[in-house]
mmCIF file of N, CA and C in Angstrom:
data_model
loop_
_atom_site.group_PDB
_atom_site.id
_atom_site.type_symbol
_atom_site.label_atom_id
_atom_site.label_comp_id
_atom_site.label_asym_id
_atom_site.label_seq_id
_atom_site.Cartn_x
_atom_site.Cartn_y
_atom_site.Cartn_z
ATOM 1 N N MET W 134 93.418 74.152 77.239
ATOM 2 C CA MET W 134 93.757 75.111 77.789
ATOM 3 C C MET W 134 93.480 75.962 78.909
ATOM 4 N N SER W 135 92.127 75.828 79.150
ATOM 5 C CA SER W 135 91.256 76.152 80.214
ATOM 6 C C SER W 135 91.995 74.753 81.053
ATOM 7 N N ARG W 136 91.892 74.002 81.250
ATOM 8 C CA ARG W 136 92.642 72.805 82.023
ATOM 9 C C ARG W 136 94.103 73.697 83.072
ATOM 10 N N LEU W 137 94.807 74.125 81.825
ATOM 11 C CA LEU W 137 95.700 74.596 82.269
ATOM 12 C C LEU W 137 96.403 75.977 83.437
ATOM 13 N N PHE W 138 95.300 76.492 82.410
ATOM 14 C CA PHE W 138 94.504 77.700 83.116
ATOM 15 C C PHE W 138 94.329 77.710 84.972
ATOM 16 N N ASN W 139 93.622 77.185 84.976
ATOM 17 C CA ASN W 139 92.884 76.837 86.157
ATOM 18 C C ASN W 139 93.388 75.386 87.541
ATOM 19 N N GLY W 140 94.487 75.059 86.491
ATOM 20 C CA GLY W 140 95.713 74.830 87.254
ATOM 21 C C GLY W 140 96.645 76.014 88.154
ATOM 22 N N LEU W 141 96.481 76.420 86.942
ATOM 23 C CA LEU W 141 97.792 78.131 86.959
ATOM 24 C C LEU W 141 97.189 78.656 88.455
ATOM 25 N N ALA W 142 95.488 78.329 88.377
ATOM 26 C CA ALA W 142 94.766 79.634 89.039
ATOM 27 C C ALA W 142 94.978 79.187 90.435
ATOM 28 N N LEU W 143 94.835 77.609 90.458
ATOM 29 C CA LEU W 143 94.344 76.189 91.846
ATOM 30 C C LEU W 143 95.932 77.331 92.453
ATOM 31 N N LEU W 144 96.852 77.006 91.635
ATOM 32 C CA LEU W 144 98.222 77.231 92.268
ATOM 33 C C LEU W 144 98.644 78.226 93.378
ATOM 34 N N ALA W 145 98.185 79.942 92.286
ATOM 35 C CA ALA W 145 98.259 80.509 92.409
ATOM 36 C C ALA W 145 97.261 81.455 93.886
ATOM 37 N N VAL W 146 95.932 80.716 93.698
ATOM 38 C CA VAL W 146 95.098 81.342 95.027
ATOM 39 C C VAL W 146 95.734 80.398 95.870
ATOM 40 N N THR W 147 96.049 79.112 96.253
ATOM 41 C CA THR W 147 96.470 78.275 97.659
ATOM 42 C C THR W 147 97.706 78.701 97.558
ATOM 43 N N LEU W 148 98.618 78.665 97.452
ATOM 44 C CA LEU W 148 100.416 79.318 97.599
ATOM 45 C C LEU W 148 100.549 80.543 98.227
ATOM 46 N N PRO W 149 100.999 80.040 99.438
ATOM 47 C CA PRO W 149 101.062 81.289 100.087
ATOM 48 C C PRO W 149 102.168 82.303 99.286
ATOM 49 N N THR W 150 101.658 84.100 99.355
ATOM 50 C CA THR W 150 102.621 84.837 98.344
ATOM 51 C C THR W 150 103.682 84.465 99.002
ATOM 52 N N THR W 151 104.076 84.705 99.523
ATOM 53 C CA THR W 151 105.710 84.221 99.334
ATOM 54 C C THR W 151 106.514 83.156 98.443
ATOM 55 N N LEU W 152 105.825 81.888 98.484
ATOM 56 C CA LEU W 152 106.417 80.685 97.754
ATOM 57 C C LEU W 152 106.035 81.662 95.778
ATOM 58 N N SER W 153 104.996 81.902 95.926
ATOM 59 C CA SER W 153 104.771 82.782 94.554
ATOM 60 C C SER W 153 105.624 83.345 93.791
ATOM 61 N N ALA W 154 106.122 82.826 93.167
ATOM 62 C CA ALA W 154 107.307 83.386 92.219
ATOM 63 C C ALA W 154 106.659 83.855 90.673
ATOM 64 N N GLN W 155 105.808 83.242 90.102
ATOM 65 C CA GLN W 155 105.511 84.247 89.006
ATOM 66 C C GLN W 155 103.749 84.487 89.460
ATOM 67 N N THR W 156 103.302 85.792 88.747
ATOM 68 C CA THR W 156 101.901 86.065 88.508
ATOM 69 C C THR W 156 101.306 85.449 87.697
ATOM 70 N N VAL W 157 99.934 85.292 87.847
ATOM 71 C CA VAL W 157 99.121 84.794 87.218
ATOM 72 C C VAL W 157 98.343 85.399 87.091
ATOM 73 N N CYS W 158 97.932 85.946 85.504
ATOM 74 C CA CYS W 158 97.299 86.850 84.650
ATOM 75 C C CYS W 158 96.297 86.246 83.829
ATOM 76 N N ALA W 159 95.054 86.641 83.385
ATOM 77 C CA ALA W 159 94.448 86.428 82.052
ATOM 78 C C ALA W 159 93.132 86.809 82.175
ATOM 79 N N ASP W 160 91.703 86.588 81.272
ATOM 80 C CA ASP W 160 91.050 87.556 81.524
ATOM 81 C C ASP W 160 89.975 87.682 82.694
ATOM 82 N N ARG W 161 90.198 88.494 83.035
ATOM 83 C CA ARG W 161 89.133 89.462 84.070
ATOM 84 C C ARG W 161 87.760 87.482 84.932
ATOM 85 N N GLY W 162 87.142 87.990 83.531
ATOM 86 C CA GLY W 162 86.131 87.606 83.642
ATOM 87 C C GLY W 162 86.316 86.132 83.948
ATOM 88 N N ASP W 163 87.104 85.414 83.757
ATOM 89 C CA ASP W 163 87.655 83.494 83.672
ATOM 90 C C ASP W 163 88.107 84.061 85.077
ATOM 91 N N LEU W 164 89.287 84.664 85.924
ATOM 92 C CA LEU W 164 89.545 84.725 87.069
ATOM 93 C C LEU W 164 88.200 84.739 88.069
ATOM 94 N N VAL W 165 87.646 86.097 87.519
ATOM 95 C CA VAL W 165 86.326 86.046 88.708
ATOM 96 C C VAL W 165 85.520 84.765 88.467
ATOM 97 N N ASN W 166 85.468 83.868 87.882
ATOM 98 C CA ASN W 166 84.620 82.919 87.624
ATOM 99 C C ASN W 166 85.733 81.320 88.981
ATOM 100 N N ASN W 167 86.162 81.733 88.453
ATOM 101 C CA ASN W 167 87.388 81.001 89.675
ATOM 102 C C ASN W 167 86.537 81.058 90.966
ATOM 103 N N LEU W 168 87.318 83.062 91.171
ATOM 104 C CA LEU W 168 87.273 82.762 92.620
ATOM 105 C C LEU W 168 85.727 82.315 93.093
ATOM 106 N N THR W 169 84.841 82.878 92.417
ATOM 107 C CA THR W 169 83.506 82.836 92.881
ATOM 108 C C THR W 169 82.812 81.301 92.751
ATOM 109 N N ASN W 170 83.376 80.139 92.312
ATOM 110 C CA ASN W 170 82.545 79.366 91.945
ATOM 111 C C ASN W 170 84.378 78.285 92.255
ATOM 112 N N ARG W 171 85.270 78.296 92.364
ATOM 113 C CA ARG W 171 85.838 77.391 93.121
ATOM 114 C C ARG W 171 85.723 77.431 94.379
ATOM 115 N N TYR W 172 86.418 78.870 94.385
ATOM 116 C CA TYR W 172 86.522 79.275 96.076
ATOM 117 C C TYR W 172 85.807 79.898 96.437
ATOM 118 N N GLY W 173 84.538 80.147 96.409
ATOM 119 C CA GLY W 173 82.884 80.563 97.049
ATOM 120 C C GLY W 173 83.675 82.226 97.237
ATOM 121 N N GLU W 174 84.672 82.997 96.589
ATOM 122 C CA GLU W 174 84.492 84.003 96.899
ATOM 123 C C GLU W 174 83.980 85.601 96.759
ATOM 124 N N ALA W 175 84.042 86.568 97.251
ATOM 125 C CA ALA W 175 83.213 87.771 96.594
ATOM 126 C C ALA W 175 84.275 88.785 96.821
ATOM 127 N N PHE W 176 83.470 89.871 95.389
ATOM 128 C CA PHE W 176 83.542 90.988 95.903
ATOM 129 C C PHE W 176 83.980 91.561 97.425
ATOM 130 N N ALA W 177 84.975 91.955 97.915
ATOM 131 C CA ALA W 177 85.040 92.950 99.114
ATOM 132 C C ALA W 177 85.280 94.477 98.896
ATOM 133 N N GLY W 178 85.884 94.525 97.917
ATOM 134 C CA GLY W 178 86.212 96.664 97.264
ATOM 135 C C GLY W 178 87.536 96.466 96.389
ATOM 136 N N GLY W 179 87.952 98.006 96.303
ATOM 137 C CA GLY W 179 88.786 98.108 95.426
ATOM 138 C C GLY W 179 88.960 99.586 95.025
ATOM 139 N N GLY W 180 89.514 100.092 94.454
ATOM 140 C CA GLY W 180 89.737 101.415 94.113
ATOM 141 C C GLY W 180 90.997 101.495 92.809
ATOM 142 N N LEU W 181 90.790 102.244 92.700
ATOM 143 C CA LEU W 181 91.981 102.900 91.247
ATOM 144 C C LEU W 181 93.459 102.936 91.962
ATOM 145 N N GLN W 182 94.242 102.477 90.714
ATOM 146 C CA GLN W 182 95.592 102.054 91.368
ATOM 147 C C GLN W 182 96.443 103.550 90.306
ATOM 148 N N SER W 183 95.822 103.071 89.249
ATOM 149 C CA SER W 183 96.450 104.428 88.324
ATOM 150 C C SER W 183 94.780 104.845 87.549
ATOM 151 N N GLU W 184 95.442 105.655 86.423
ATOM 152 C CA GLU W 184 94.191 105.474 85.247
ATOM 153 C C GLU W 184 93.909 104.506 84.563
ATOM 154 N N GLU W 185 94.999 103.118 84.945
ATOM 155 C CA GLU W 185 95.059 102.300 83.736
ATOM 156 C C GLU W 185 94.606 100.948 83.992
ATOM 157 N N GLN W 186 94.658 100.874 85.872
ATOM 158 C CA GLN W 186 94.636 100.098 86.588
ATOM 159 C C GLN W 186 93.940 99.950 87.749
ATOM 160 N N ILE W 187 92.579 98.848 88.485
ATOM 161 C CA ILE W 187 91.518 98.601 89.239
ATOM 162 C C ILE W 187 92.485 97.728 90.154
ATOM 163 N N VAL W 188 92.742 98.029 91.774
ATOM 164 C CA VAL W 188 93.040 96.602 92.820
ATOM 165 C C VAL W 188 91.647 96.325 93.032
ATOM 166 N N GLU W 189 91.241 94.482 93.372
ATOM 167 C CA GLU W 189 90.438 94.638 94.060
ATOM 168 C C GLU W 189 90.739 93.636 94.937
ATOM 169 N N VAL W 190 90.112 93.174 95.792
ATOM 170 C CA VAL W 190 90.465 92.247 97.365
ATOM 171 C C VAL W 190 88.852 91.639 97.168
ATOM 172 N N TRP W 191 88.836 90.003 97.216
ATOM 173 C CA TRP W 191 87.904 88.902 96.595
ATOM 174 C C TRP W 191 88.211 88.247 98.279
ATOM 175 N N PHE W 192 87.433 88.146 98.944
ATOM 176 C CA PHE W 192 87.428 86.919 99.732
ATOM 177 C C PHE W 192 86.170 86.489 100.030
ATOM 178 N N SER W 193 86.345 84.543 100.873
ATOM 179 C CA SER W 193 85.804 84.081 101.662
ATOM 180 C C SER W 193 85.257 83.662 102.846
ATOM 181 N N GLU W 194 84.498 84.391 103.015
ATOM 182 C CA GLU W 194 83.655 84.582 104.636
ATOM 183 C C GLU W 194 83.761 83.091 104.732
ATOM 184 N N GLU W 195 83.886 81.475 104.686
ATOM 185 C CA GLU W 195 83.401 81.181 104.832
ATOM 186 C C GLU W 195 84.556 79.913 105.058
ATOM 187 N N LYS W 196 85.763 80.696 103.962
ATOM 188 C CA LYS W 196 86.438 79.639 103.516
ATOM 189 C C LYS W 196 88.028 80.387 104.225
ATOM 190 N N GLY W 197 87.641 81.889 104.640
ATOM 191 C CA GLY W 197 88.584 82.962 105.446
ATOM 192 C C GLY W 197 89.479 82.723 104.022
ATOM 193 N N THR W 198 90.010 82.482 102.750
ATOM 194 C CA THR W 198 90.794 82.686 101.955
ATOM 195 C C THR W 198 90.510 83.850 101.185
ATOM 196 N N TRP W 199 92.004 84.767 100.432
ATOM 197 C CA TRP W 199 91.240 86.388 100.493
ATOM 198 C C TRP W 199 92.526 86.305 99.121
ATOM 199 N N THR W 200 92.042 87.650 98.230
ATOM 200 C CA THR W 200 93.051 87.025 96.802
ATOM 201 C C THR W 200 93.165 88.484 96.282
ATOM 202 N N VAL W 201 94.195 89.094 96.288
ATOM 203 C CA VAL W 201 93.933 90.307 95.726
ATOM 204 C C VAL W 201 94.242 90.274 94.040
ATOM 205 N N LEU W 202 93.401 90.945 92.881
ATOM 206 C CA LEU W 202 93.515 91.374 91.365
ATOM 207 C C LEU W 202 94.254 92.856 91.154
ATOM 208 N N MET W 203 94.932 93.024 90.036
ATOM 209 C CA MET W 203 94.801 93.655 89.280
ATOM 210 C C MET W 203 94.819 94.285 88.033
ATOM 211 N N THR W 204 93.748 95.072 88.252
ATOM 212 C CA THR W 204 92.613 95.009 86.699
ATOM 213 C C THR W 204 93.228 95.807 85.766
ATOM 214 N N ARG W 205 93.531 95.899 84.268
ATOM 215 C CA ARG W 205 94.397 96.642 83.570
ATOM 216 C C ARG W 205 92.423 97.226 82.712
ATOM 217 N N ALA W 206 92.719 98.311 82.423
ATOM 218 C CA ALA W 206 92.134 98.661 81.281
ATOM 219 C C ALA W 206 91.562 98.109 79.682
ATOM 220 N N ASP W 207 92.504 97.260 79.530
ATOM 221 C CA ASP W 207 92.068 95.977 78.538
ATOM 222 C C ASP W 207 91.974 95.428 78.763
ATOM 223 N N GLY W 208 90.560 94.328 80.111
ATOM 224 C CA GLY W 208 90.145 93.765 80.974
ATOM 225 C C GLY W 208 90.846 92.268 80.834
ATOM 226 N N LYS W 209 92.238 92.901 81.318
ATOM 227 C CA LYS W 209 93.633 90.943 81.508
ATOM 228 C C LYS W 209 93.141 91.689 83.580
ATOM 229 N N SER W 210 93.159 90.585 84.030
ATOM 230 C CA SER W 210 93.878 90.976 85.353
ATOM 231 C C SER W 210 94.138 89.249 85.975
ATOM 232 N N CYS W 211 95.530 89.833 86.701
ATOM 233 C CA CYS W 211 96.523 89.572 88.002
ATOM 234 C C CYS W 211 96.333 89.040 88.790
ATOM 235 N N ILE W 212 96.791 88.005 89.873
ATOM 236 C CA ILE W 212 96.132 88.073 90.937
ATOM 237 C C ILE W 212 98.114 88.440 91.773
ATOM 238 N N MET W 213 97.992 89.285 92.457
ATOM 239 C CA MET W 213 98.652 89.955 93.280
ATOM 240 C C MET W 213 99.099 89.471 94.555
ATOM 241 N N ALA W 214 98.458 88.832 94.759
ATOM 242 C CA ALA W 214 98.724 88.477 96.212
ATOM 243 C C ALA W 214 97.390 87.600 96.391
ATOM 244 N N SER W 215 97.422 86.311 97.131
ATOM 245 C CA SER W 215 96.626 85.258 97.927
ATOM 246 C C SER W 215 96.843 85.017 99.526
ATOM 247 N N GLY W 216 96.056 84.261 99.769
ATOM 248 C CA GLY W 216 95.939 83.866 101.488
ATOM 249 C C GLY W 216 95.185 82.841 102.197
ATOM 250 N N THR W 217 95.082 82.467 103.015
ATOM 251 C CA THR W 217 94.095 82.428 104.376
ATOM 252 C C THR W 217 93.835 83.321 105.587
ATOM 253 N N ASN W 218 93.050 82.953 105.950
ATOM 254 C CA ASN W 218 92.785 83.444 107.632
ATOM 255 C C ASN W 218 92.340 85.460 107.188
ATOM 256 N N TRP W 219 91.638 84.927 106.277
ATOM 257 C CA TRP W 219 90.651 86.263 106.261
ATOM 258 C C TRP W 219 90.011 86.972 107.576
ATOM 259 N N HIS W 220 89.770 87.985 108.492
ATOM 260 C CA HIS W 220 89.734 88.481 109.562
ATOM 261 C C HIS W 220 88.612 90.405 108.812
ATOM 262 N N ASP W 221 87.650 90.034 109.140
ATOM 263 C CA ASP W 221 87.349 91.560 108.392
ATOM 264 C C ASP W 221 87.406 92.744 109.409
ATOM 265 N N PRO W 222 87.197 94.191 109.548
ATOM 266 C CA PRO W 222 88.291 94.938 109.926
ATOM 267 C C PRO W 222 87.766 94.913 111.601
ATOM 268 N N GLY W 223 88.145 94.848 112.904
ATOM 269 C CA GLY W 223 87.791 95.237 114.002
ATOM 270 C C GLY W 223 87.927 93.998 114.408
ATOM 271 N N GLU W 224 87.861 92.413 114.205
ATOM 272 C CA GLU W 224 88.165 90.867 114.030
ATOM 273 C C GLU W 224 90.005 90.775 114.619
ATOM 274 N N VAL W 225 90.756 91.856 113.976
ATOM 275 C CA VAL W 225 91.963 91.703 114.183
ATOM 276 C C VAL W 225 92.415 92.749 115.077
ATOM 277 N N ASP W 226 93.405 91.623 115.932
ATOM 278 C CA ASP W 226 94.715 92.284 117.032
ATOM 279 C C ASP W 226 95.577 92.552 116.292
ATOM 280 N N LEU W 227 95.692 93.922 116.561
ATOM 281 C CA LEU W 227 96.876 94.156 115.640
ATOM 282 C C LEU W 227 98.974 94.060 116.624
ATOM 283 N N PRO W 228 99.683 94.039 116.572
ATOM 284 C CA PRO W 228 100.432 93.845 116.944
ATOM 285 C C PRO W 228 101.069 95.630 117.693
ATOM 286 N N LYS W 229 101.204 95.342 119.193
ATOM 287 C CA LYS W 229 101.695 97.031 119.305
ATOM 288 C C LYS W 229 102.699 97.909 118.732
ATOM 289 N N GLY W 230 101.887 99.011 118.242
ATOM 290 C CA GLY W 230 103.137 99.748 117.593
ATOM 291 C C GLY W 230 102.443 100.088 115.813
ATOM 292 N N ILE W 231 101.589 99.201 115.588
ATOM 293 C CA ILE W 231 101.228 99.542 114.278
ATOM 294 C C ILE W 231 99.421 100.023 114.295
ATOM 295 N N PRO W 232 99.183 100.820 113.395
ATOM 296 C CA PRO W 232 98.253 101.420 113.705
ATOM 297 C C PRO W 232 97.197 101.021 113.407
ATOM 298 N N GLY W 233 95.612 100.759 113.707
ATOM 299 C CA GLY W 233 94.662 100.186 113.401
ATOM 300 C C GLY W 233 93.420 101.524 113.210
#
């Protein structure tokens, strides 16, 4: 089961969001371990999405990867989006017309 989970998490974190047809969910601790140990990602911030859900953003400064987790009150987290080319605020030149 762990090997299957690791493979699914790897797939979810490495595929562009537009290609990912399924959301990967698991215990928050397992997902966080994979994000920190396999991908070098660290917690960047987050907030309440509802009374029962928290949205978290994780990223790797070294690798430029990022992941958005949605964590439920029951301790399960789901990878909602992931990608590459993470940039800190102020490092991104937004196209004209997009507020920055």
